[in-house]
Amino acid sequence: MKALLVRALSPDLSGVELAEIERPDGEVLVRVRAASLNYPDLLMTRGEYQFKPDLPFVSGLEMAGEVIEAPADSGFLPGDRVRGGAKTGAFAEYVALSASTLRKIPDGLDYSTAAAMGAAYHTAYVALIEIGGLEAGQSVLIHGASGGVGLAACDLARALGAKVIAATHREDKIEPIRRIAQPDAAILNTGRFREDISDLTHGKLCDLVYDPVGGDVFDESTRCVTFGGKLLVIGFVSGRIPEIAVNIPLIKGFSVVGVRAGEYARRFPERGTRVAAEVDRLAAEGKIVPHVDRTLPLDQWREAFDAMRRGEIIGKLVLEP
């Protein structure tokens, strides 16, 4: 089968190639129809992600496809449409996974949309609901709002009745964010944006701040959280891991909480199952709709990774083997 193989770690994708390898063996064999690109996929080609698989490995966190073979007790039958994945393996024509990592695709979702839903919406749900305790009417500041996890958080928070303030560092993305995410407001999060937040919330600031960016954005976000609120640490796509003096959350009365949605599901399987079921329910009811920026064939993988590196993607990019 064709698969995107990472043979060596490198800063420029020189260790990555589309190769012919043996079809995998495993519990449930799936013919991949669509696989979505995530920022950790790019980081893993450089060895910069917290999970470092042994070389060589097939890239790709998540996919959607059709079951080819499955054990009788797996809960799946040949022909079932499924979505899911592991930390690697999705950018290939076939993937073999345990039944516990797969879910049937809700009615109304095509393969591309289903592939785009998993990691981003699970991260958003764990952060905003499970950890953040989001309630209707609360104000949420969402950084990186044009990216996969940011746009998913905007979509989910709006569906649950929150006041959504979407933030980006690029002025050319403000209008697409307004059109696609339909937030209550969209702002630039460069420089001192605390006054913008204060104006938009009539001085109350934000109950939750969702931050996959880190760096200077995190620093200024500590000034945007209301007393009793939470600053949710999702990641550091800016490249700088920030630090905070603990007297700041003490004096201002807010919490800084780390979010690892995958680890959350592994440590609390029942909660992880509930999160997945809720995401499926909201999608089936049409309350959340993943946005696919573009779909490319797998042999154009370099174009896809370069687009992510340059920050050109609004939402998710999907590869089709």
PDB file of C-alpha atoms in Angstrom:
ATOM      1  CA  MET A   1       0.000   0.000   0.000  1.00  0.00           C
ATOM      2  CA  LYS A   2       0.979   3.657  -0.299  1.00  0.00           C
ATOM      3  CA  ALA A   3       1.860   5.367   2.962  1.00  0.00           C
ATOM      4  CA  LEU A   4       3.524   8.586   4.101  1.00  0.00           C
ATOM      5  CA  LEU A   5       6.627   7.258   5.812  1.00  0.00           C
ATOM      6  CA  VAL A   6       8.857   9.249   8.174  1.00  0.00           C
ATOM      7  CA  ARG A   7      12.284   7.622   7.847  1.00  0.00           C
ATOM      8  CA  ALA A   8      14.314  10.354   9.564  1.00  0.00           C
ATOM      9  CA  LEU A   9      13.588  13.455  11.640  1.00  0.00           C
ATOM     10  CA  SER A  10      14.352  16.746   9.945  1.00  0.00           C
ATOM     11  CA  PRO A  11      13.309  20.418  10.045  1.00  0.00           C
ATOM     12  CA  ASP A  12      12.441  20.472   6.331  1.00  0.00           C
ATOM     13  CA  LEU A  13      10.528  17.200   5.667  1.00  0.00           C
ATOM     14  CA  SER A  14      13.587  15.728   3.948  1.00  0.00           C
ATOM     15  CA  GLY A  15      13.148  12.552   5.982  1.00  0.00           C
ATOM     16  CA  VAL A  16       9.569  12.020   4.771  1.00  0.00           C
ATOM     17  CA  GLU A  17       8.488  10.183   1.617  1.00  0.00           C
ATOM     18  CA  LEU A  18       5.476   8.538   0.027  1.00  0.00           C
ATOM     19  CA  ALA A  19       6.478   4.869  -0.013  1.00  0.00           C
ATOM     20  CA  GLU A  20       5.140   1.419  -0.815  1.00  0.00           C
ATOM     21  CA  ILE A  21       4.955  -0.701   2.343  1.00  0.00           C
ATOM     22  CA  GLU A  22       3.180  -3.847   3.509  1.00  0.00           C
ATOM     23  CA  ARG A  23      -0.466  -3.572   4.471  1.00  0.00           C
ATOM     24  CA  PRO A  24      -0.749  -3.560   8.287  1.00  0.00           C
ATOM     25  CA  ASP A  25      -2.138  -6.313  10.469  1.00  0.00           C
ATOM     26  CA  GLY A  26      -4.366  -5.575  13.428  1.00  0.00           C
ATOM     27  CA  GLU A  27      -7.735  -5.910  15.088  1.00  0.00           C
ATOM     28  CA  VAL A  28      -9.835  -3.825  12.678  1.00  0.00           C
ATOM     29  CA  LEU A  29      -8.588  -3.182   9.147  1.00  0.00           C
ATOM     30  CA  VAL A  30      -9.875   0.058   7.608  1.00  0.00           C
ATOM     31  CA  ARG A  31      -9.602   1.348   4.053  1.00  0.00           C
ATOM     32  CA  VAL A  32      -8.736   4.994   4.569  1.00  0.00           C
ATOM     33  CA  ARG A  33     -10.891   7.404   2.556  1.00  0.00           C
ATOM     34  CA  ALA A  34      -9.778  10.663   4.192  1.00  0.00           C
ATOM     35  CA  ALA A  35      -7.191  11.678   6.798  1.00  0.00           C
ATOM     36  CA  SER A  36      -6.925  15.121   8.344  1.00  0.00           C
ATOM     37  CA  LEU A  37      -3.685  16.962   8.995  1.00  0.00           C
ATOM     38  CA  ASN A  38      -2.966  18.100  12.548  1.00  0.00           C
ATOM     39  CA  TYR A  39      -0.161  20.286  13.867  1.00  0.00           C
ATOM     40  CA  PRO A  40       1.337  17.376  15.859  1.00  0.00           C
ATOM     41  CA  ASP A  41       1.770  15.543  12.540  1.00  0.00           C
ATOM     42  CA  LEU A  42       4.148  18.294  11.447  1.00  0.00           C
ATOM     43  CA  LEU A  43       5.910  18.410  14.815  1.00  0.00           C
ATOM     44  CA  MET A  44       6.498  14.639  14.795  1.00  0.00           C
ATOM     45  CA  THR A  45       8.409  14.869  11.511  1.00  0.00           C
ATOM     46  CA  ARG A  46      10.859  17.113  13.404  1.00  0.00           C
ATOM     47  CA  GLY A  47      10.914  15.183  16.677  1.00  0.00           C
ATOM     48  CA  GLU A  48       9.401  18.207  18.427  1.00  0.00           C
ATOM     49  CA  TYR A  49       6.204  16.607  19.740  1.00  0.00           C
ATOM     50  CA  GLN A  50       5.935  15.078  23.227  1.00  0.00           C
ATOM     51  CA  PHE A  51       5.188  11.680  21.671  1.00  0.00           C
ATOM     52  CA  LYS A  52       8.222  10.429  19.739  1.00  0.00           C
ATOM     53  CA  PRO A  53       7.484   7.222  17.794  1.00  0.00           C
ATOM     54  CA  ASP A  54      10.283   4.912  16.767  1.00  0.00           C
ATOM     55  CA  LEU A  55      11.561   5.390  13.225  1.00  0.00           C
ATOM     56  CA  PRO A  56      10.387   4.668  10.633  1.00  0.00           C
ATOM     57  CA  PHE A  57       6.687   5.400  11.205  1.00  0.00           C
ATOM     58  CA  VAL A  58       3.648   6.206   9.099  1.00  0.00           C
ATOM     59  CA  SER A  59       2.463   9.751   9.763  1.00  0.00           C
ATOM     60  CA  GLY A  60      -1.117  10.742  10.552  1.00  0.00           C
ATOM     61  CA  LEU A  61      -3.195  11.030  13.730  1.00  0.00           C
ATOM     62  CA  GLU A  62      -6.732  10.572  12.461  1.00  0.00           C
ATOM     63  CA  MET A  63      -8.766   9.328   9.550  1.00  0.00           C
ATOM     64  CA  ALA A  64     -12.155   8.189   8.304  1.00  0.00           C
ATOM     65  CA  GLY A  65     -12.820   5.175   6.154  1.00  0.00           C
ATOM     66  CA  GLU A  66     -14.537   1.869   5.560  1.00  0.00           C
ATOM     67  CA  VAL A  67     -14.080  -1.298   7.610  1.00  0.00           C
ATOM     68  CA  ILE A  68     -12.583  -4.139   5.543  1.00  0.00           C
ATOM     69  CA  GLU A  69     -12.053  -6.789   8.212  1.00  0.00           C
ATOM     70  CA  ALA A  70     -13.111  -6.934  11.856  1.00  0.00           C
ATOM     71  CA  PRO A  71     -13.390  -9.624  14.572  1.00  0.00           C
ATOM     72  CA  ALA A  72     -16.913 -10.799  15.343  1.00  0.00           C
ATOM     73  CA  ASP A  73     -16.774  -9.304  18.854  1.00  0.00           C
ATOM     74  CA  SER A  74     -15.410  -5.909  17.767  1.00  0.00           C
ATOM     75  CA  GLY A  75     -18.776  -4.239  17.254  1.00  0.00           C
ATOM     76  CA  PHE A  76     -17.930  -3.469  13.629  1.00  0.00           C
ATOM     77  CA  LEU A  77     -18.814  -5.129  10.348  1.00  0.00           C
ATOM     78  CA  PRO A  78     -17.215  -4.922   6.912  1.00  0.00           C
ATOM     79  CA  GLY A  79     -18.641  -1.882   5.152  1.00  0.00           C
ATOM     80  CA  ASP A  80     -19.153   0.195   8.322  1.00  0.00           C
ATOM     81  CA  ARG A  81     -18.134   3.831   7.950  1.00  0.00           C
ATOM     82  CA  VAL A  82     -15.807   4.724  10.825  1.00  0.00           C
ATOM     83  CA  ARG A  83     -13.599   7.519  12.076  1.00  0.00           C
ATOM     84  CA  GLY A  84     -10.778   7.495  14.581  1.00  0.00           C
ATOM     85  CA  GLY A  85      -7.098   6.760  14.724  1.00  0.00           C
ATOM     86  CA  ALA A  86      -4.024   6.500  16.879  1.00  0.00           C
ATOM     87  CA  LYS A  87      -0.927   8.685  17.141  1.00  0.00           C
ATOM     88  CA  THR A  88       0.420   7.463  13.811  1.00  0.00           C
ATOM     89  CA  GLY A  89      -0.640   5.527  10.715  1.00  0.00           C
ATOM     90  CA  ALA A  90      -3.497   7.545   9.186  1.00  0.00           C
ATOM     91  CA  PHE A  91      -1.730   8.834   6.049  1.00  0.00           C
ATOM     92  CA  ALA A  92      -1.946   5.518   4.220  1.00  0.00           C
ATOM     93  CA  GLU A  93      -4.327   3.510   2.082  1.00  0.00           C
ATOM     94  CA  TYR A  94      -5.051   1.136   4.969  1.00  0.00           C
ATOM     95  CA  VAL A  95      -4.758   1.326   8.744  1.00  0.00           C
ATOM     96  CA  ALA A  96      -5.181  -1.392  11.387  1.00  0.00           C
ATOM     97  CA  LEU A  97      -6.563  -0.209  14.719  1.00  0.00           C
ATOM     98  CA  SER A  98      -8.079  -1.524  17.907  1.00  0.00           C
ATOM     99  CA  ALA A  99     -11.868  -1.317  18.039  1.00  0.00           C
ATOM    100  CA  SER A 100     -11.649   1.043  21.027  1.00  0.00           C
ATOM    101  CA  THR A 101     -10.061   3.756  18.861  1.00  0.00           C
ATOM    102  CA  LEU A 102     -12.867   3.744  16.269  1.00  0.00           C
ATOM    103  CA  ARG A 103     -16.388   5.170  16.155  1.00  0.00           C
ATOM    104  CA  LYS A 104     -19.095   4.895  13.537  1.00  0.00           C
ATOM    105  CA  ILE A 105     -19.509   8.061  11.502  1.00  0.00           C
ATOM    106  CA  PRO A 106     -22.710   9.967  12.347  1.00  0.00           C
ATOM    107  CA  ASP A 107     -25.296  10.188   9.585  1.00  0.00           C
ATOM    108  CA  GLY A 108     -24.900  13.267   7.430  1.00  0.00           C
ATOM    109  CA  LEU A 109     -21.105  13.458   7.603  1.00  0.00           C
ATOM    110  CA  ASP A 110     -18.976  12.545   4.610  1.00  0.00           C
ATOM    111  CA  TYR A 111     -15.524  11.022   5.026  1.00  0.00           C
ATOM    112  CA  SER A 112     -13.651  14.330   4.806  1.00  0.00           C
ATOM    113  CA  THR A 113     -15.795  16.048   7.403  1.00  0.00           C
ATOM    114  CA  ALA A 114     -15.674  13.020   9.700  1.00  0.00           C
ATOM    115  CA  ALA A 115     -11.879  12.882   9.458  1.00  0.00           C
ATOM    116  CA  ALA A 116     -11.708  16.573  10.381  1.00  0.00           C
ATOM    117  CA  MET A 117     -13.891  16.212  13.460  1.00  0.00           C
ATOM    118  CA  GLY A 118     -12.006  13.938  15.843  1.00  0.00           C
ATOM    119  CA  ALA A 119      -8.925  15.436  17.483  1.00  0.00           C
ATOM    120  CA  ALA A 120      -9.938  19.085  17.127  1.00  0.00           C
ATOM    121  CA  TYR A 121     -13.449  18.728  18.557  1.00  0.00           C
ATOM    122  CA  HIS A 122     -12.394  16.273  21.252  1.00  0.00           C
ATOM    123  CA  THR A 123      -9.726  18.749  22.368  1.00  0.00           C
ATOM    124  CA  ALA A 124     -12.259  21.586  22.358  1.00  0.00           C
ATOM    125  CA  TYR A 125     -14.850  19.582  24.294  1.00  0.00           C
ATOM    126  CA  VAL A 126     -12.408  18.344  26.945  1.00  0.00           C
ATOM    127  CA  ALA A 127     -11.005  21.848  27.388  1.00  0.00           C
ATOM    128  CA  LEU A 128     -14.208  23.870  27.381  1.00  0.00           C
ATOM    129  CA  ILE A 129     -16.682  21.464  28.989  1.00  0.00           C
ATOM    130  CA  GLU A 130     -14.863  18.751  30.935  1.00  0.00           C
ATOM    131  CA  ILE A 131     -12.141  20.989  32.362  1.00  0.00           C
ATOM    132  CA  GLY A 132     -13.474  24.503  31.792  1.00  0.00           C
ATOM    133  CA  GLY A 133     -17.059  23.843  32.911  1.00  0.00           C
ATOM    134  CA  LEU A 134     -18.414  26.141  30.207  1.00  0.00           C
ATOM    135  CA  GLU A 135     -21.950  27.413  30.730  1.00  0.00           C
ATOM    136  CA  ALA A 136     -24.279  29.229  28.349  1.00  0.00           C
ATOM    137  CA  GLY A 137     -23.816  32.983  28.503  1.00  0.00           C
ATOM    138  CA  GLN A 138     -20.177  32.892  29.592  1.00  0.00           C
ATOM    139  CA  SER A 139     -17.507  34.738  27.641  1.00  0.00           C
ATOM    140  CA  VAL A 140     -14.776  32.689  25.965  1.00  0.00           C
ATOM    141  CA  LEU A 141     -11.632  34.073  24.326  1.00  0.00           C
ATOM    142  CA  ILE A 142     -10.352  31.598  21.722  1.00  0.00           C
ATOM    143  CA  HIS A 143      -6.860  32.097  20.331  1.00  0.00           C
ATOM    144  CA  GLY A 144      -5.628  30.535  17.103  1.00  0.00           C
ATOM    145  CA  ALA A 145      -9.213  30.771  15.900  1.00  0.00           C
ATOM    146  CA  SER A 146      -8.375  30.000  12.276  1.00  0.00           C
ATOM    147  CA  GLY A 147      -6.611  26.719  13.090  1.00  0.00           C
ATOM    148  CA  GLY A 148      -8.187  23.306  13.496  1.00  0.00           C
ATOM    149  CA  VAL A 149      -8.478  23.245  17.292  1.00  0.00           C
ATOM    150  CA  GLY A 150      -9.274  26.960  17.507  1.00  0.00           C
ATOM    151  CA  LEU A 151     -12.033  26.907  14.909  1.00  0.00           C
ATOM    152  CA  ALA A 152     -13.503  23.767  16.513  1.00  0.00           C
ATOM    153  CA  ALA A 153     -13.553  25.553  19.881  1.00  0.00           C
ATOM    154  CA  CYS A 154     -15.357  28.540  18.317  1.00  0.00           C
ATOM    155  CA  ASP A 155     -17.925  26.242  16.726  1.00  0.00           C
ATOM    156  CA  LEU A 156     -18.512  24.233  19.894  1.00  0.00           C
ATOM    157  CA  ALA A 157     -18.653  27.213  22.255  1.00  0.00           C
ATOM    158  CA  ARG A 158     -21.152  28.999  20.006  1.00  0.00           C
ATOM    159  CA  ALA A 159     -23.287  25.840  19.787  1.00  0.00           C
ATOM    160  CA  LEU A 160     -23.386  25.697  23.588  1.00  0.00           C
ATOM    161  CA  GLY A 161     -24.533  29.288  23.971  1.00  0.00           C
ATOM    162  CA  ALA A 162     -21.310  31.032  24.977  1.00  0.00           C
ATOM    163  CA  LYS A 163     -20.238  34.510  23.930  1.00  0.00           C
ATOM    164  CA  VAL A 164     -17.319  33.786  21.599  1.00  0.00           C
ATOM    165  CA  ILE A 165     -14.417  36.167  21.040  1.00  0.00           C
ATOM    166  CA  ALA A 166     -12.235  34.701  18.282  1.00  0.00           C
ATOM    167  CA  ALA A 167      -8.634  35.877  18.098  1.00  0.00           C
ATOM    168  CA  THR A 168      -5.884  35.629  15.487  1.00  0.00           C
ATOM    169  CA  HIS A 169      -2.502  37.271  14.892  1.00  0.00           C
ATOM    170  CA  ARG A 170      -3.186  37.748  11.170  1.00  0.00           C
ATOM    171  CA  GLU A 171      -5.377  40.560   9.921  1.00  0.00           C
ATOM    172  CA  ASP A 172      -6.108  38.710   6.669  1.00  0.00           C
ATOM    173  CA  LYS A 173      -7.819  35.960   8.667  1.00  0.00           C
ATOM    174  CA  ILE A 174     -10.274  38.176  10.529  1.00  0.00           C
ATOM    175  CA  GLU A 175     -12.885  38.158   7.760  1.00  0.00           C
ATOM    176  CA  PRO A 176     -12.705  34.384   7.091  1.00  0.00           C
ATOM    177  CA  ILE A 177     -13.061  33.752  10.828  1.00  0.00           C
ATOM    178  CA  ARG A 178     -16.110  35.995  11.010  1.00  0.00           C
ATOM    179  CA  ARG A 179     -17.665  34.244   8.028  1.00  0.00           C
ATOM    180  CA  ILE A 180     -16.887  30.658   9.020  1.00  0.00           C
ATOM    181  CA  ALA A 181     -16.930  30.693  12.832  1.00  0.00           C
ATOM    182  CA  GLN A 182     -19.608  33.387  13.240  1.00  0.00           C
ATOM    183  CA  PRO A 183     -18.247  34.550  16.618  1.00  0.00           C
ATOM    184  CA  ASP A 184     -19.687  37.436  18.594  1.00  0.00           C
ATOM    185  CA  ALA A 185     -16.453  39.288  17.887  1.00  0.00           C
ATOM    186  CA  ALA A 186     -13.120  38.720  16.137  1.00  0.00           C
ATOM    187  CA  ILE A 187      -9.949  40.521  17.220  1.00  0.00           C
ATOM    188  CA  LEU A 188      -6.221  40.665  16.550  1.00  0.00           C
ATOM    189  CA  ASN A 189      -4.249  39.216  19.455  1.00  0.00           C
ATOM    190  CA  THR A 190      -1.039  41.089  18.767  1.00  0.00           C
ATOM    191  CA  GLY A 191       0.299  43.554  21.310  1.00  0.00           C
ATOM    192  CA  ARG A 192      -1.932  44.704  24.139  1.00  0.00           C
ATOM    193  CA  PHE A 193      -5.379  43.275  23.389  1.00  0.00           C
ATOM    194  CA  ARG A 194      -6.665  43.321  26.973  1.00  0.00           C
ATOM    195  CA  GLU A 195      -8.501  46.603  26.408  1.00  0.00           C
ATOM    196  CA  ASP A 196     -10.350  45.103  23.437  1.00  0.00           C
ATOM    197  CA  ILE A 197     -11.489  42.232  25.671  1.00  0.00           C
ATOM    198  CA  SER A 198     -12.550  44.633  28.395  1.00  0.00           C
ATOM    199  CA  ASP A 199     -14.589  46.705  25.939  1.00  0.00           C
ATOM    200  CA  LEU A 200     -16.281  43.623  24.448  1.00  0.00           C
ATOM    201  CA  THR A 201     -17.193  42.200  27.877  1.00  0.00           C
ATOM    202  CA  HIS A 202     -18.091  45.555  29.500  1.00  0.00           C
ATOM    203  CA  GLY A 203     -15.185  45.192  31.885  1.00  0.00           C
ATOM    204  CA  LYS A 204     -16.015  41.677  33.063  1.00  0.00           C
ATOM    205  CA  LEU A 205     -13.234  39.979  31.053  1.00  0.00           C
ATOM    206  CA  CYS A 206     -13.452  36.291  30.071  1.00  0.00           C
ATOM    207  CA  ASP A 207     -14.580  33.260  32.020  1.00  0.00           C
ATOM    208  CA  LEU A 208     -12.393  31.029  29.859  1.00  0.00           C
ATOM    209  CA  VAL A 209      -9.356  31.669  27.684  1.00  0.00           C
ATOM    210  CA  TYR A 210      -8.498  28.871  25.227  1.00  0.00           C
ATOM    211  CA  ASP A 211      -4.853  29.139  24.217  1.00  0.00           C
ATOM    212  CA  PRO A 212      -3.132  26.853  21.702  1.00  0.00           C
ATOM    213  CA  VAL A 213      -0.615  29.613  20.879  1.00  0.00           C
ATOM    214  CA  GLY A 214       1.468  30.356  23.983  1.00  0.00           C
ATOM    215  CA  GLY A 215       4.267  32.936  23.869  1.00  0.00           C
ATOM    216  CA  ASP A 216       3.239  36.588  23.977  1.00  0.00           C
ATOM    217  CA  VAL A 217      -0.424  35.638  23.520  1.00  0.00           C
ATOM    218  CA  PHE A 218      -0.365  33.697  26.805  1.00  0.00           C
ATOM    219  CA  ASP A 219       1.378  36.569  28.582  1.00  0.00           C
ATOM    220  CA  GLU A 220      -1.306  39.066  27.606  1.00  0.00           C
ATOM    221  CA  SER A 221      -4.086  36.528  28.182  1.00  0.00           C
ATOM    222  CA  THR A 222      -3.268  36.483  31.900  1.00  0.00           C
ATOM    223  CA  ARG A 223      -4.735  40.005  31.920  1.00  0.00           C
ATOM    224  CA  CYS A 224      -7.939  38.874  30.185  1.00  0.00           C
ATOM    225  CA  VAL A 225      -9.266  36.258  32.632  1.00  0.00           C
ATOM    226  CA  THR A 226     -11.974  37.209  35.084  1.00  0.00           C
ATOM    227  CA  PHE A 227     -11.770  36.384  38.793  1.00  0.00           C
ATOM    228  CA  GLY A 228     -12.582  32.686  39.170  1.00  0.00           C
ATOM    229  CA  GLY A 229     -11.940  32.038  35.482  1.00  0.00           C
ATOM    230  CA  LYS A 230      -9.602  29.571  33.783  1.00  0.00           C
ATOM    231  CA  LEU A 231      -6.763  29.964  31.310  1.00  0.00           C
ATOM    232  CA  LEU A 232      -6.698  26.708  29.338  1.00  0.00           C
ATOM    233  CA  VAL A 233      -3.261  25.776  27.995  1.00  0.00           C
ATOM    234  CA  ILE A 234      -3.704  23.797  24.756  1.00  0.00           C
ATOM    235  CA  GLY A 235      -0.316  24.176  23.089  1.00  0.00           C
ATOM    236  CA  PHE A 236       2.488  26.445  21.934  1.00  0.00           C
ATOM    237  CA  VAL A 237       2.287  26.927  18.172  1.00  0.00           C
ATOM    238  CA  SER A 238       4.042  30.284  18.586  1.00  0.00           C
ATOM    239  CA  GLY A 239       7.192  28.318  19.422  1.00  0.00           C
ATOM    240  CA  ARG A 240       7.781  29.867  22.866  1.00  0.00           C
ATOM    241  CA  ILE A 241       6.663  28.082  26.009  1.00  0.00           C
ATOM    242  CA  PRO A 242       5.705  30.923  28.376  1.00  0.00           C
ATOM    243  CA  GLU A 243       6.231  31.173  32.105  1.00  0.00           C
ATOM    244  CA  ILE A 244       4.057  32.781  34.765  1.00  0.00           C
ATOM    245  CA  ALA A 245       4.786  34.111  38.236  1.00  0.00           C
ATOM    246  CA  VAL A 246       2.334  32.365  40.548  1.00  0.00           C
ATOM    247  CA  ASN A 247       1.392  35.613  42.280  1.00  0.00           C
ATOM    248  CA  ILE A 248      -0.502  36.604  39.119  1.00  0.00           C
ATOM    249  CA  PRO A 249      -3.165  33.853  39.278  1.00  0.00           C
ATOM    250  CA  LEU A 250      -3.171  34.227  43.065  1.00  0.00           C
ATOM    251  CA  ILE A 251      -3.922  37.944  43.036  1.00  0.00           C
ATOM    252  CA  LYS A 252      -6.286  37.788  40.068  1.00  0.00           C
ATOM    253  CA  GLY A 253      -8.017  34.628  41.277  1.00  0.00           C
ATOM    254  CA  PHE A 254      -7.860  32.526  38.120  1.00  0.00           C
ATOM    255  CA  SER A 255      -6.570  29.038  37.316  1.00  0.00           C
ATOM    256  CA  VAL A 256      -4.036  27.972  34.697  1.00  0.00           C
ATOM    257  CA  VAL A 257      -4.983  24.465  33.535  1.00  0.00           C
ATOM    258  CA  GLY A 258      -3.209  22.199  31.062  1.00  0.00           C
ATOM    259  CA  VAL A 259      -5.327  20.269  28.555  1.00  0.00           C
ATOM    260  CA  ARG A 260      -4.242  16.974  26.967  1.00  0.00           C
ATOM    261  CA  ALA A 261      -7.421  15.577  25.496  1.00  0.00           C
ATOM    262  CA  GLY A 262      -5.899  12.297  24.345  1.00  0.00           C
ATOM    263  CA  GLU A 263      -4.309  11.615  27.722  1.00  0.00           C
ATOM    264  CA  TYR A 264      -7.575  12.607  29.421  1.00  0.00           C
ATOM    265  CA  ALA A 265      -9.415   9.916  27.467  1.00  0.00           C
ATOM    266  CA  ARG A 266      -6.733   7.338  28.234  1.00  0.00           C
ATOM    267  CA  ARG A 267      -6.746   8.042  31.965  1.00  0.00           C
ATOM    268  CA  PHE A 268     -10.530   8.336  32.195  1.00  0.00           C
ATOM    269  CA  PRO A 269     -11.923   5.955  29.537  1.00  0.00           C
ATOM    270  CA  GLU A 270     -15.558   6.372  30.566  1.00  0.00           C
ATOM    271  CA  ARG A 271     -15.289  10.152  30.321  1.00  0.00           C
ATOM    272  CA  GLY A 272     -13.508   9.835  26.992  1.00  0.00           C
ATOM    273  CA  THR A 273     -16.324   7.682  25.654  1.00  0.00           C
ATOM    274  CA  ARG A 274     -18.870  10.210  26.868  1.00  0.00           C
ATOM    275  CA  VAL A 275     -16.999  13.067  25.196  1.00  0.00           C
ATOM    276  CA  ALA A 276     -16.896  11.174  21.885  1.00  0.00           C
ATOM    277  CA  ALA A 277     -20.612  10.401  22.125  1.00  0.00           C
ATOM    278  CA  GLU A 278     -21.460  14.051  22.802  1.00  0.00           C
ATOM    279  CA  VAL A 279     -19.371  15.245  19.868  1.00  0.00           C
ATOM    280  CA  ASP A 280     -21.117  12.690  17.633  1.00  0.00           C
ATOM    281  CA  ARG A 281     -24.527  13.787  18.914  1.00  0.00           C
ATOM    282  CA  LEU A 282     -23.876  17.464  18.266  1.00  0.00           C
ATOM    283  CA  ALA A 283     -22.578  16.659  14.778  1.00  0.00           C
ATOM    284  CA  ALA A 284     -25.548  14.408  13.957  1.00  0.00           C
ATOM    285  CA  GLU A 285     -27.906  17.193  15.059  1.00  0.00           C
ATOM    286  CA  GLY A 286     -26.082  19.692  12.852  1.00  0.00           C
ATOM    287  CA  LYS A 287     -25.082  21.875  15.811  1.00  0.00           C
ATOM    288  CA  ILE A 288     -21.371  21.610  15.009  1.00  0.00           C
ATOM    289  CA  VAL A 289     -19.910  21.437  11.513  1.00  0.00           C
ATOM    290  CA  PRO A 290     -16.157  20.926  10.954  1.00  0.00           C
ATOM    291  CA  HIS A 291     -14.726  23.243   8.311  1.00  0.00           C
ATOM    292  CA  VAL A 292     -12.496  21.633   5.688  1.00  0.00           C
ATOM    293  CA  ASP A 293     -10.253  24.248   4.097  1.00  0.00           C
ATOM    294  CA  ARG A 294      -9.229  21.982   1.218  1.00  0.00           C
ATOM    295  CA  THR A 295      -8.851  18.349   0.219  1.00  0.00           C
ATOM    296  CA  LEU A 296      -5.716  17.078  -1.521  1.00  0.00           C
ATOM    297  CA  PRO A 297      -4.595  13.667  -2.782  1.00  0.00           C
ATOM    298  CA  LEU A 298      -2.024  11.960  -0.573  1.00  0.00           C
ATOM    299  CA  ASP A 299       0.701  12.403  -3.195  1.00  0.00           C
ATOM    300  CA  GLN A 300       0.418  16.159  -2.608  1.00  0.00           C
ATOM    301  CA  TRP A 301       1.340  15.700   1.067  1.00  0.00           C
ATOM    302  CA  ARG A 302       4.219  18.178   0.866  1.00  0.00           C
ATOM    303  CA  GLU A 303       1.896  20.959  -0.279  1.00  0.00           C
ATOM    304  CA  ALA A 304      -0.359  20.142   2.678  1.00  0.00           C
ATOM    305  CA  PHE A 305       2.446  20.177   5.261  1.00  0.00           C
ATOM    306  CA  ASP A 306       3.885  23.396   3.796  1.00  0.00           C
ATOM    307  CA  ALA A 307       0.462  25.065   3.985  1.00  0.00           C
ATOM    308  CA  MET A 308       0.258  24.146   7.668  1.00  0.00           C
ATOM    309  CA  ARG A 309       3.790  25.368   8.319  1.00  0.00           C
ATOM    310  CA  ARG A 310       2.967  28.726   6.693  1.00  0.00           C
ATOM    311  CA  GLY A 311      -0.299  29.060   8.637  1.00  0.00           C
ATOM    312  CA  GLU A 312      -2.442  29.198   5.506  1.00  0.00           C
ATOM    313  CA  ILE A 313      -5.158  26.738   6.578  1.00  0.00           C
ATOM    314  CA  ILE A 314      -8.548  27.823   7.888  1.00  0.00           C
ATOM    315  CA  GLY A 315      -9.859  24.865   9.870  1.00  0.00           C
ATOM    316  CA  LYS A 316      -8.621  21.495   8.636  1.00  0.00           C
ATOM    317  CA  LEU A 317      -6.829  20.177   5.564  1.00  0.00           C
ATOM    318  CA  VAL A 318      -7.704  16.637   4.473  1.00  0.00           C
ATOM    319  CA  LEU A 319      -5.588  14.163   2.498  1.00  0.00           C
ATOM    320  CA  GLU A 320      -7.196  11.408   0.442  1.00  0.00           C
ATOM    321  CA  PRO A 321      -5.094   8.261  -0.241  1.00  0.00           C
TER     322      PRO A 321
END
